[in-house]
Short mmCIF file of C-alpha atoms in Angstrom, two decimals:
data_model
loop_
_atom_site.label_atom_id
_atom_site.label_comp_id
_atom_site.label_asym_id
_atom_site.label_seq_id
_atom_site.Cartn_x
_atom_site.Cartn_y
_atom_site.Cartn_z
CA MET A 1 8.99 -183.40 -79.98
CA GLY A 2 7.38 -182.48 -76.55
CA TYR A 3 7.63 -183.88 -72.96
CA LYS A 4 4.40 -185.85 -73.06
CA LYS A 5 5.66 -187.57 -76.43
CA GLN A 6 9.10 -188.32 -75.32
CA GLU A 7 7.41 -189.91 -72.11
CA GLU A 8 5.15 -191.95 -74.28
CA ILE A 9 7.96 -193.39 -76.63
CA TRP A 10 10.35 -194.14 -73.78
CA GLU A 11 7.42 -195.73 -71.64
CA SER A 12 6.72 -198.02 -74.73
CA ARG A 13 10.35 -198.84 -75.03
CA TRP A 14 11.32 -199.26 -71.44
CA VAL A 15 11.91 -202.94 -70.26
CA ASP A 16 12.44 -204.36 -66.93
CA LYS A 17 15.87 -206.51 -67.66
CA ASP A 18 15.65 -208.24 -64.23
CA TRP A 19 19.41 -206.83 -63.73
CA THR A 20 21.01 -207.19 -60.06
CA TYR A 21 23.48 -204.38 -59.18
CA ARG A 22 26.11 -206.94 -59.17
CA ASP A 23 25.10 -207.99 -63.03
CA TYR A 24 24.82 -204.30 -63.59
CA MET A 25 28.05 -203.30 -62.85
CA ALA A 26 29.77 -206.31 -64.18
CA ASP A 27 28.82 -205.49 -67.79
CA HIS A 28 31.53 -204.42 -70.15
CA PRO A 29 30.89 -200.55 -70.62
CA LYS A 30 30.07 -200.25 -66.99
CA LYS A 31 33.14 -201.51 -66.13
CA ARG A 32 34.81 -198.97 -68.21
CA MET A 33 32.66 -196.20 -66.90
CA ARG A 34 33.97 -196.59 -63.66
CA ASP A 35 37.27 -196.44 -64.84
CA VAL A 36 36.97 -193.04 -66.14
CA LEU A 37 34.87 -191.88 -62.81
CA GLN A 38 37.88 -192.88 -60.87
CA GLU A 39 40.18 -190.92 -63.36
CA TYR A 40 38.06 -187.88 -63.84
CA ALA A 41 35.85 -187.40 -61.00
CA ASP A 42 36.26 -187.69 -57.29
CA LEU A 43 32.92 -188.83 -55.96
CA ARG A 44 33.38 -188.29 -52.17
CA ASP A 45 31.57 -185.63 -50.17
CA ILE A 46 29.92 -184.07 -53.22
CA GLY A 47 26.29 -183.75 -54.60
CA ILE A 48 25.36 -185.85 -57.87
CA LEU A 49 22.88 -185.61 -60.41
CA ASP A 50 22.37 -188.25 -62.82
CA ILE A 51 20.35 -187.77 -65.89
CA GLY A 52 18.69 -190.57 -67.28
CA THR A 53 18.90 -192.62 -64.32
CA GLY A 54 16.88 -196.03 -65.51
CA GLU A 55 17.11 -198.51 -63.22
CA GLY A 56 19.02 -196.08 -60.80
CA PHE A 57 21.96 -198.63 -60.16
CA TRP A 58 24.23 -195.76 -60.69
CA LEU A 59 22.75 -193.85 -57.88
CA ARG A 60 23.59 -196.74 -55.52
CA TYR A 61 27.32 -196.66 -56.95
CA TYR A 62 27.91 -193.07 -56.29
CA GLN A 63 26.45 -193.57 -52.50
CA GLU A 64 28.98 -196.16 -52.11
CA GLN A 65 31.77 -194.18 -53.57
CA GLY A 66 30.92 -191.63 -50.66
CA ALA A 67 28.80 -188.89 -52.57
CA THR A 68 26.92 -186.81 -49.75
CA THR A 69 23.34 -186.40 -51.85
CA VAL A 70 22.49 -188.26 -55.17
CA THR A 71 19.81 -187.06 -57.26
CA GLY A 72 18.43 -188.99 -60.28
CA ILE A 73 15.81 -188.07 -62.97
CA ASP A 74 14.19 -189.92 -65.77
CA ILE A 75 11.24 -189.38 -68.15
CA THR A 76 9.65 -192.50 -67.41
CA ARG A 77 7.50 -193.38 -64.61
CA SER A 78 8.57 -196.92 -64.75
CA SER A 79 12.17 -196.33 -64.56
CA VAL A 80 11.32 -193.75 -61.40
CA THR A 81 9.65 -196.49 -59.67
CA ALA A 82 12.54 -199.10 -60.40
CA ALA A 83 15.43 -196.43 -59.30
CA ARG A 84 13.33 -196.06 -56.29
CA GLN A 85 13.31 -199.45 -55.31
CA ASN A 86 17.31 -199.92 -56.19
CA ALA A 87 18.25 -196.63 -54.52
CA PRO A 88 15.92 -195.68 -51.74
CA GLN A 89 18.14 -193.26 -50.00
CA ALA A 90 18.34 -191.15 -53.35
CA SER A 91 16.37 -188.38 -54.29
CA ILE A 92 14.49 -189.46 -57.61
CA VAL A 93 12.31 -187.17 -59.90
CA GLN A 94 10.33 -187.75 -62.96
CA ALA A 95 11.70 -185.09 -65.45
CA ASP A 96 12.63 -183.99 -68.99
CA THR A 97 16.57 -183.00 -69.28
CA ARG A 98 15.64 -180.53 -71.40
CA LEU A 99 13.95 -178.63 -68.50
CA LEU A 100 15.49 -179.89 -65.27
CA PRO A 101 13.72 -178.67 -62.22
CA PHE A 102 16.35 -177.61 -60.06
CA ALA A 103 17.96 -174.22 -59.41
CA ASP A 104 21.10 -173.01 -61.08
CA HIS A 105 24.30 -174.27 -59.40
CA SER A 106 22.78 -177.10 -57.75
CA PHE A 107 25.39 -179.84 -57.92
CA ASP A 108 29.09 -180.43 -57.86
CA LEU A 109 28.80 -183.03 -60.73
CA VAL A 110 26.37 -183.97 -63.25
CA LEU A 111 26.21 -187.28 -65.60
CA SER A 112 24.16 -188.52 -68.36
CA TYR A 113 24.95 -191.80 -69.94
CA GLY A 114 23.30 -192.40 -73.36
CA VAL A 115 20.57 -189.58 -73.17
CA VAL A 116 21.20 -186.34 -74.95
CA GLU A 117 21.55 -187.97 -78.48
CA HIS A 118 17.82 -188.96 -78.04
CA PHE A 119 16.58 -185.32 -78.64
CA PRO A 120 16.93 -183.02 -81.46
CA GLU A 121 17.49 -180.14 -78.89
CA THR A 122 20.70 -181.80 -77.52
CA LEU A 123 22.05 -178.64 -77.02
CA LEU A 124 19.75 -177.43 -75.11
CA ALA A 125 19.85 -180.68 -72.88
CA LEU A 126 23.68 -180.05 -72.63
CA GLU A 127 23.02 -176.50 -71.67
CA GLU A 128 20.61 -177.86 -68.65
CA HIS A 129 23.68 -179.96 -67.36
CA VAL A 130 25.77 -176.99 -67.36
CA ARG A 131 23.32 -174.48 -65.70
CA VAL A 132 22.53 -176.97 -62.90
CA VAL A 133 26.40 -177.58 -61.94
CA LYS A 134 28.00 -175.36 -59.75
CA PRO A 135 30.98 -173.11 -60.97
CA GLY A 136 34.00 -175.41 -60.80
CA GLY A 137 31.78 -178.34 -60.91
CA LYS A 138 32.03 -181.32 -63.80
CA VAL A 139 29.83 -182.28 -66.26
CA ILE A 140 30.27 -186.04 -67.71
CA VAL A 141 28.47 -187.16 -70.86
CA ALA A 142 28.69 -190.78 -72.46
CA ILE A 143 27.21 -190.70 -76.09
CA PRO A 144 27.64 -193.09 -78.93
CA ASN A 145 30.57 -192.72 -81.13
CA ARG A 146 30.28 -192.23 -85.09
CA PHE A 147 33.62 -194.36 -85.62
CA GLY A 148 32.74 -197.28 -83.02
CA PHE A 149 33.17 -200.79 -83.94
CA ARG A 150 29.71 -201.50 -83.75
CA HIS A 151 28.46 -198.72 -84.93
CA ALA A 152 27.35 -200.06 -88.41
CA GLU A 153 25.98 -202.91 -87.00
CA ARG A 154 23.87 -201.29 -84.26
CA TRP A 155 22.53 -198.03 -85.67
CA ASN A 156 22.53 -198.18 -89.61
CA ARG A 157 21.50 -202.13 -90.26
CA ASN A 158 19.13 -202.10 -87.56
CA PRO A 159 17.61 -198.33 -86.51
CA PRO A 160 16.58 -198.86 -82.87
CA TYR A 161 13.36 -197.56 -81.47
CA GLY A 162 11.49 -197.93 -84.57
CA GLY A 163 13.44 -194.87 -86.15
CA PHE A 164 13.40 -192.75 -83.06
CA MET A 165 16.19 -190.50 -83.16
CA HIS A 166 19.27 -191.76 -82.10
CA LYS A 167 22.40 -189.51 -83.21
CA HIS A 168 26.08 -190.59 -82.94
CA TYR A 169 29.15 -188.35 -82.92
CA SER A 170 32.86 -188.40 -84.00
CA PRO A 171 35.17 -187.45 -81.09
CA ASP A 172 35.70 -184.40 -82.51
CA GLU A 173 32.01 -183.48 -82.78
CA ALA A 174 31.31 -184.61 -79.22
CA TYR A 175 34.11 -182.42 -78.05
CA ASN A 176 32.65 -179.36 -79.61
CA LEU A 177 29.53 -179.83 -78.25
CA PHE A 178 30.93 -179.29 -74.81
CA HIS A 179 32.95 -176.11 -76.23
CA LEU A 180 29.63 -174.87 -77.42
CA VAL A 181 28.11 -175.09 -74.19
CA ARG A 182 31.35 -173.12 -72.65
CA LEU A 183 32.97 -175.91 -70.61
CA ASN A 184 36.57 -175.77 -69.86
CA ASP A 185 39.20 -178.23 -69.20
CA ILE A 186 37.34 -180.80 -71.98
CA GLN A 187 38.78 -184.11 -72.15
CA ILE A 188 37.15 -187.23 -74.08
CA THR A 189 37.84 -190.67 -73.94
CA GLY A 190 36.31 -194.08 -75.20
CA ILE A 191 34.43 -197.12 -73.73
CA ASP A 192 33.15 -200.20 -74.73
CA ALA A 193 35.19 -201.32 -77.81
CA ARG A 194 33.33 -204.53 -78.17
CA LEU A 195 32.79 -205.87 -81.59
CA PRO A 196 29.71 -206.39 -83.42
CA ARG A 197 27.19 -209.32 -82.77
CA ARG A 198 25.47 -211.57 -85.64
CA LYS A 199 21.72 -212.21 -84.79
CA GLY A 200 20.90 -215.53 -84.32
CA TRP A 201 24.80 -216.93 -84.27
CA ARG A 202 24.04 -217.74 -80.49
CA TRP A 203 27.42 -219.75 -80.11
CA PHE A 204 29.40 -217.25 -82.00
CA ASN A 205 28.09 -214.46 -79.76
CA ALA A 206 28.97 -216.60 -76.56
CA LEU A 207 32.47 -216.96 -77.82
CA MET A 208 33.04 -213.60 -78.67
CA LYS A 209 31.42 -212.62 -75.17
CA ARG A 210 34.00 -214.88 -73.31
CA THR A 211 37.14 -214.48 -75.31
CA LEU A 212 37.36 -211.25 -77.52
CA ASP A 213 35.27 -209.17 -75.09
CA PRO A 214 37.99 -209.35 -72.15
CA LEU A 215 40.37 -208.91 -74.86
CA MET A 216 39.03 -205.66 -76.35
CA LEU A 217 38.24 -204.29 -72.86
CA TRP A 218 42.02 -204.44 -71.94
CA MET A 219 43.02 -203.38 -75.07
CA GLU A 220 40.59 -200.25 -74.57
CA ARG A 221 42.30 -199.58 -71.36
CA SER A 222 45.78 -199.71 -72.98
CA PHE A 223 45.61 -198.18 -76.36
CA GLY A 224 44.29 -195.17 -77.82
CA TRP A 225 43.74 -195.83 -81.02
CA VAL A 226 40.99 -198.57 -79.54
CA ARG A 227 39.48 -196.08 -77.30
CA PHE A 228 38.95 -193.93 -80.79
CA HIS A 229 36.86 -196.73 -82.01
CA SER A 230 34.88 -197.55 -79.06
CA ASN A 231 31.12 -197.48 -79.15
CA LEU A 232 30.83 -194.37 -76.89
CA ASN A 233 32.57 -191.45 -76.42
CA VAL A 234 32.82 -190.02 -72.73
CA ILE A 235 33.25 -186.17 -72.58
CA ILE A 236 34.37 -184.54 -69.37
CA GLY A 237 34.43 -180.71 -68.90
CA THR A 238 34.46 -178.17 -65.92
CA LYS A 239 32.19 -175.04 -65.47
CA PRO A 240 34.22 -171.95 -65.46
CA ARG A 241 34.51 -170.29 -62.11
CA SER A 242 33.73 -166.90 -63.21
CA PRO A 243 31.12 -165.93 -65.75
CA GLU A 244 33.61 -165.34 -68.43
CA ARG A 245 34.88 -168.64 -69.77
CA ASP A 246 38.64 -168.86 -70.13
CA LEU A 247 40.10 -168.49 -73.67
#
């Protein structure tokens, strides 16, 4: 699928959720993603690229954590406009992750959150992540987990985006993606262990949010088997410093 078609699809699906920065960062999976970043990456004094930046709130977060330069890309004009409002000091570009408009070895850290699973050319998108990160730099990607608690409800019974591509991967498959793009020191964890909701069950869903979601967040932080069934895999890898990958 070409760039213009992807742009049209995402532009048609883009919704201004009227988030505030505080509300966005308080959301369950965002809390856990911040945990992951604190554990696996030092955001101070580095250059960061955020792919699929959406409203741009992560760009603001990276700046608050001490990043020197922060750059975001998104495929839709609406997202770029919103991101420029929410993170005015960041550099934000409308672009396709499969053909990033940056030179090789441009960033210390490259991140994407729920992006590469939407393309048939997932490996091509990941290769672009790796191309623009510096040797010794890190790539961090979040993608849907095939074994996630909400998998059946979210992706099978109610296919999103009118059937638009939305792939999901087991933890082993996610790990293998990073191996195929020749990253080292690959690690994987899970975020967002929330349980399924039922459409139309407003009070039940509200009870789940107030009671079980905090419990699942605690369990997710504490027990590996819960992370294995979290709804998102987060994969972390390091680009080799030499042309040849360490074996």
